[in-house]
Each structure stands twice: as C-alpha cells, then as structure tokens.
Amino acid sequence: MTVSLSSTSPSAGLPAVNVNCQSLTPLAPYDLTRYGYASIPIETPEGRQEYQHLQQELSGKAQLLRARLLKAYQELLASIAP
C-alpha cells in the first residue's frame, strides 16, 4: 500500500491524499489467520469434527458466563428493589 500527499486538490484547493491499495491482499471477513487462528476445513470429516468440538466448548463457556451474568443481575435488582 502506498500513501502520498499532494500539495492541493484541484477541485477544492485543499491537501489531497492518494491511497493505492492494490498491493493489499483481500481477506474474507471471517479470515482470522492474521490473529493466529487457522482455518477449519469443514468440508472434511475431521474439520467438521473439530468445528463441532470447538462450538461445544464455546457453548459451555457461554453457559457459565450467562449463569454468572444472570446471578449478578438478580443481585443488582435485589439490592435496588424497594
């Protein structure tokens, strides 16, 4: 990617910024490789099994978090109830 600043924009008389993004590699919105997460090949039986395992693990963590949040909300509501 290159960025350049020209002295003025012909139409507005203001500084102009030109950005060339041709050198950037387009990524899919769900591509997390730049964050250290590899793709899961769900097209294969092994990939589907790995995906299912990770989803079940995430679901278990989410249930624990939901329970903690519900308890905290209930305690908060009980503390402010008349």
Coordinates of N, CA, C and O in Angstrom, one line a residue:
M1 N 0.9 -1.2 0.0 CA 0.0 0.0 0.0 C 0.9 1.2 0.0 O 1.9 1.3 0.7
T2 N 0.5 2.2 -0.8 CA 1.3 3.4 -0.8 C 0.3 4.6 -0.5 O -0.8 4.6 -0.9
V3 N 0.8 5.5 0.2 CA 0.0 6.7 0.5 C 0.9 7.9 0.2 O 2.0 8.0 0.5
S4 N 0.3 8.9 -0.6 CA 1.0 10.1 -0.9 C 0.1 11.3 -0.6 O -1.1 11.2 -0.7
L5 N 0.8 12.4 -0.3 CA 0.1 13.6 -0.1 C 0.5 14.6 -1.1 O 1.7 14.9 -1.3
S6 N -0.4 15.1 -1.9 CA -0.1 16.2 -2.8 C -0.4 17.5 -2.2 O -1.2 17.6 -1.3
S7 N 0.1 18.6 -2.8 CA 0.0 19.9 -2.2 C -1.4 20.4 -2.1 O -1.9 20.9 -1.1
T8 N -2.2 20.2 -3.2 CA -3.6 20.7 -3.2 C -4.4 19.8 -4.1 O -4.0 19.2 -5.0
S9 N -5.7 19.7 -3.7 CA -6.6 19.1 -4.5 C -7.1 20.0 -5.6 O -7.5 21.2 -5.3
P10 N -7.1 19.7 -6.9 CA -7.5 20.6 -7.9 C -9.0 21.1 -7.7 O -9.2 22.3 -8.0
S11 N -9.9 20.3 -7.2 CA -11.3 20.8 -7.1 C -11.5 21.6 -5.9 O -12.4 22.5 -5.9
A12 N -10.8 21.4 -4.8 CA -11.2 22.1 -3.5 C -10.1 23.0 -3.0 O -10.3 23.8 -2.1
G13 N -8.9 22.9 -3.6 CA -7.8 23.8 -3.1 C -7.3 23.3 -1.8 O -6.6 24.1 -1.1
L14 N -7.6 22.1 -1.4 CA -7.1 21.5 -0.1 C -6.1 20.4 -0.3 O -6.0 19.9 -1.4
P15 N -5.3 20.1 0.7 CA -4.4 19.0 0.6 C -5.1 17.7 0.2 O -6.2 17.5 0.6
A16 N -4.5 16.9 -0.7 CA -5.2 15.7 -1.2 C -4.3 14.5 -0.8 O -3.1 14.6 -0.8
V17 N -5.0 13.4 -0.4 CA -4.3 12.2 0.0 C -4.7 11.1 -1.1 O -5.9 10.9 -1.4
N18 N -3.7 10.5 -1.7 CA -3.9 9.4 -2.6 C -3.5 8.1 -2.0 O -2.4 8.0 -1.5
V19 N -4.3 7.1 -2.0 CA -4.0 5.8 -1.4 C -4.1 4.8 -2.5 O -5.1 4.7 -3.2
N20 N -3.1 4.0 -2.7 CA -3.1 2.9 -3.6 C -3.1 1.6 -2.8 O -2.1 1.2 -2.1
C21 N -4.2 0.9 -2.9 CA -4.4 -0.3 -2.1 C -4.2 -1.6 -2.9 O -4.6 -2.7 -2.5
Q22 N -3.7 -1.5 -4.1 CA -3.5 -2.6 -5.0 C -2.6 -3.7 -4.4 O -2.8 -4.9 -4.7
S23 N -1.7 -3.3 -3.6 CA -0.8 -4.3 -3.0 C -1.3 -5.0 -1.8 O -0.8 -6.0 -1.4
L24 N -2.5 -4.6 -1.3 CA -3.1 -5.3 -0.2 C -3.8 -6.6 -0.7 O -4.5 -6.6 -1.7
T25 N -3.7 -7.6 0.1 CA -4.3 -8.9 -0.2 C -5.7 -8.9 0.4 O -5.8 -8.7 1.6
P26 N -6.7 -9.0 -0.5 CA -8.1 -9.0 0.1 C -8.3 -10.2 1.0 O -7.9 -11.3 0.6
L27 N -8.9 -10.1 2.1 CA -9.2 -11.1 3.0 C -10.7 -11.3 3.2 O -11.4 -10.3 3.2
A28 N -11.1 -12.5 3.4 CA -12.5 -12.7 3.7 C -12.8 -12.2 5.1 O -12.0 -12.2 5.9
P29 N -14.0 -11.7 5.3 CA -14.4 -11.1 6.6 C -14.2 -12.1 7.8 O -14.0 -11.7 8.9
Y30 N -14.2 -13.4 7.5 CA -14.1 -14.4 8.5 C -12.7 -15.0 8.6 O -12.4 -16.0 9.3
D31 N -11.8 -14.5 7.8 CA -10.4 -14.9 7.8 C -9.7 -14.4 9.0 O -9.4 -13.2 9.1
L32 N -9.3 -15.2 10.0 CA -8.6 -14.8 11.2 C -7.2 -15.2 11.3 O -6.6 -15.2 12.3
T33 N -6.6 -15.6 10.1 CA -5.2 -16.0 10.1 C -4.3 -14.9 10.6 O -3.3 -15.3 11.3
R34 N -4.6 -13.7 10.4 CA -3.7 -12.6 10.9 C -3.7 -12.5 12.4 O -2.9 -11.8 13.0
Y35 N -4.7 -13.1 13.1 CA -4.8 -13.2 14.5 C -4.3 -14.5 15.1 O -4.5 -14.7 16.3
G36 N -3.8 -15.3 14.3 CA -3.2 -16.6 14.8 C -4.2 -17.8 14.8 O -3.9 -18.8 15.3
Y37 N -5.3 -17.6 14.1 CA -6.3 -18.7 14.1 C -6.3 -19.3 12.7 O -6.5 -18.6 11.7
A38 N -6.1 -20.6 12.6 CA -6.1 -21.3 11.3 C -7.5 -21.6 10.8 O -8.4 -21.7 11.7
S39 N -7.7 -21.7 9.6 CA -9.0 -22.1 9.0 C -9.3 -23.5 9.4 O -8.4 -24.4 9.5
I40 N -10.6 -23.8 9.6 CA -11.0 -25.2 9.9 C -11.7 -25.7 8.6 O -12.7 -25.1 8.1
P41 N -11.1 -26.8 8.0 CA -11.7 -27.3 6.8 C -13.0 -28.1 7.0 O -13.0 -29.3 7.2
I42 N -14.1 -27.4 7.1 CA -15.4 -28.1 7.4 C -15.8 -29.0 6.3 O -16.8 -29.7 6.5
E43 N -15.1 -29.0 5.2 CA -15.5 -29.8 4.1 C -15.1 -31.3 4.3 O -15.5 -32.2 3.6
T44 N -14.2 -31.5 5.3 CA -13.7 -32.8 5.6 C -14.4 -33.3 6.9 O -14.8 -32.5 7.8
P45 N -14.5 -34.6 7.1 CA -15.0 -35.2 8.3 C -14.2 -34.7 9.6 O -14.8 -34.4 10.6
E46 N -12.9 -34.6 9.4 CA -12.0 -34.2 10.5 C -12.3 -32.7 10.9 O -12.4 -32.3 12.0
G47 N -12.4 -31.9 9.8 CA -12.7 -30.5 10.0 C -14.1 -30.3 10.7 O -14.2 -29.4 11.6
R48 N -15.1 -31.0 10.2 CA -16.4 -30.9 10.8 C -16.4 -31.3 12.3 O -17.0 -30.7 13.2
Q49 N -15.6 -32.4 12.6 CA -15.5 -32.8 14.0 C -14.8 -31.8 14.8 O -15.2 -31.5 16.0
E50 N -13.7 -31.2 14.3 CA -13.0 -30.1 15.1 C -13.9 -28.9 15.3 O -14.0 -28.4 16.4
Y51 N -14.7 -28.5 14.3 CA -15.6 -27.4 14.4 C -16.6 -27.7 15.4 O -16.9 -26.8 16.3
Q52 N -17.2 -28.9 15.4 CA -18.3 -29.2 16.4 C -17.7 -29.2 17.8 O -18.3 -28.7 18.7
H53 N -16.5 -29.7 18.0 CA -15.9 -29.7 19.3 C -15.6 -28.3 19.8 O -16.0 -28.0 20.9
L54 N -15.1 -27.4 18.9 CA -14.9 -26.1 19.3 C -16.2 -25.3 19.6 O -16.2 -24.5 20.6
Q55 N -17.2 -25.6 18.9 CA -18.5 -25.0 19.1 C -19.1 -25.4 20.5 O -19.7 -24.6 21.2
Q56 N -19.0 -26.7 20.8 CA -19.5 -27.2 22.0 C -18.7 -26.6 23.2 O -19.3 -26.3 24.2
E57 N -17.4 -26.5 23.0 CA -16.5 -25.9 24.1 C -17.0 -24.4 24.3 O -17.1 -24.0 25.4
L58 N -17.2 -23.7 23.2 CA -17.6 -22.3 23.3 C -19.0 -22.2 24.0 O -19.2 -21.3 24.8
S59 N -19.9 -23.1 23.6 CA -21.2 -23.1 24.2 C -21.2 -23.4 25.7 O -21.9 -22.7 26.5
G60 N -20.3 -24.3 26.2 CA -20.1 -24.5 27.6 C -19.6 -23.3 28.3 O -20.1 -22.9 29.4
K61 N -18.7 -22.6 27.7 CA -18.2 -21.3 28.3 C -19.2 -20.3 28.4 O -19.4 -19.5 29.3
A62 N -20.0 -20.2 27.3 CA -21.1 -19.2 27.3 C -22.2 -19.5 28.3 O -22.7 -18.6 28.9
Q63 N -22.5 -20.8 28.6 CA -23.5 -21.1 29.6 C -23.0 -20.6 31.0 O -23.8 -20.1 31.8
L64 N -21.7 -20.8 31.2 CA -21.2 -20.4 32.5 C -21.2 -18.9 32.6 O -21.6 -18.3 33.7
L65 N -20.9 -18.2 31.6 CA -21.0 -16.7 31.6 C -22.4 -16.2 31.7 O -22.7 -15.3 32.5
R66 N -23.3 -16.9 31.0 CA -24.8 -16.5 31.2 C -25.2 -16.6 32.6 O -25.9 -15.8 33.2
A67 N -24.8 -17.7 33.2 CA -25.2 -18.0 34.6 C -24.7 -16.9 35.6 O -25.4 -16.4 36.5
R68 N -23.4 -16.6 35.4 CA -22.8 -15.5 36.2 C -23.5 -14.2 36.0 O -23.7 -13.4 37.0
L69 N -23.8 -13.8 34.7 CA -24.4 -12.6 34.5 C -25.8 -12.6 35.1 O -26.2 -11.5 35.7
L70 N -26.6 -13.6 34.9 CA -27.9 -13.7 35.5 C -27.9 -13.5 37.0 O -28.7 -12.8 37.6
K71 N -26.9 -14.2 37.7 CA -26.8 -14.0 39.1 C -26.5 -12.6 39.5 O -27.1 -12.0 40.4
A72 N -25.5 -12.0 38.7 CA -25.2 -10.6 39.0 C -26.4 -9.7 38.8 O -26.6 -8.7 39.6
Y73 N -27.1 -9.9 37.8 CA -28.3 -9.0 37.5 C -29.3 -9.2 38.6 O -30.0 -8.2 39.1
Q74 N -29.5 -10.4 39.0 CA -30.5 -10.7 40.1 C -30.1 -10.0 41.4 O -30.9 -9.4 42.1
E75 N -28.8 -10.1 41.7 CA -28.3 -9.5 42.9 C -28.4 -7.9 42.8 O -28.8 -7.3 43.8
L76 N -28.2 -7.4 41.7 CA -28.3 -6.0 41.5 C -29.8 -5.5 41.6 O -30.0 -4.6 42.3
L77 N -30.7 -6.2 41.0 CA -32.1 -5.9 41.1 C -32.6 -6.0 42.6 O -33.3 -5.2 43.0
A78 N -32.1 -7.1 43.3 CA -32.5 -7.2 44.7 C -32.0 -6.1 45.5 O -32.6 -5.7 46.5
S79 N -30.8 -5.6 45.2 CA -30.2 -4.5 46.0 C -30.9 -3.2 45.8 O -30.8 -2.3 46.7
I80 N -31.6 -3.0 44.7 CA -32.2 -1.7 44.4 C -33.7 -1.8 44.5 O -34.4 -0.8 44.3
A81 N -34.2 -3.0 44.8 CA -35.7 -3.1 44.9 C -36.2 -2.4 46.2 O -35.5 -2.4 47.2
P82 N -37.4 -1.9 46.1 CA -37.9 -1.1 47.2 C -38.3 -2.1 48.4 O -38.5 -3.2 48.3

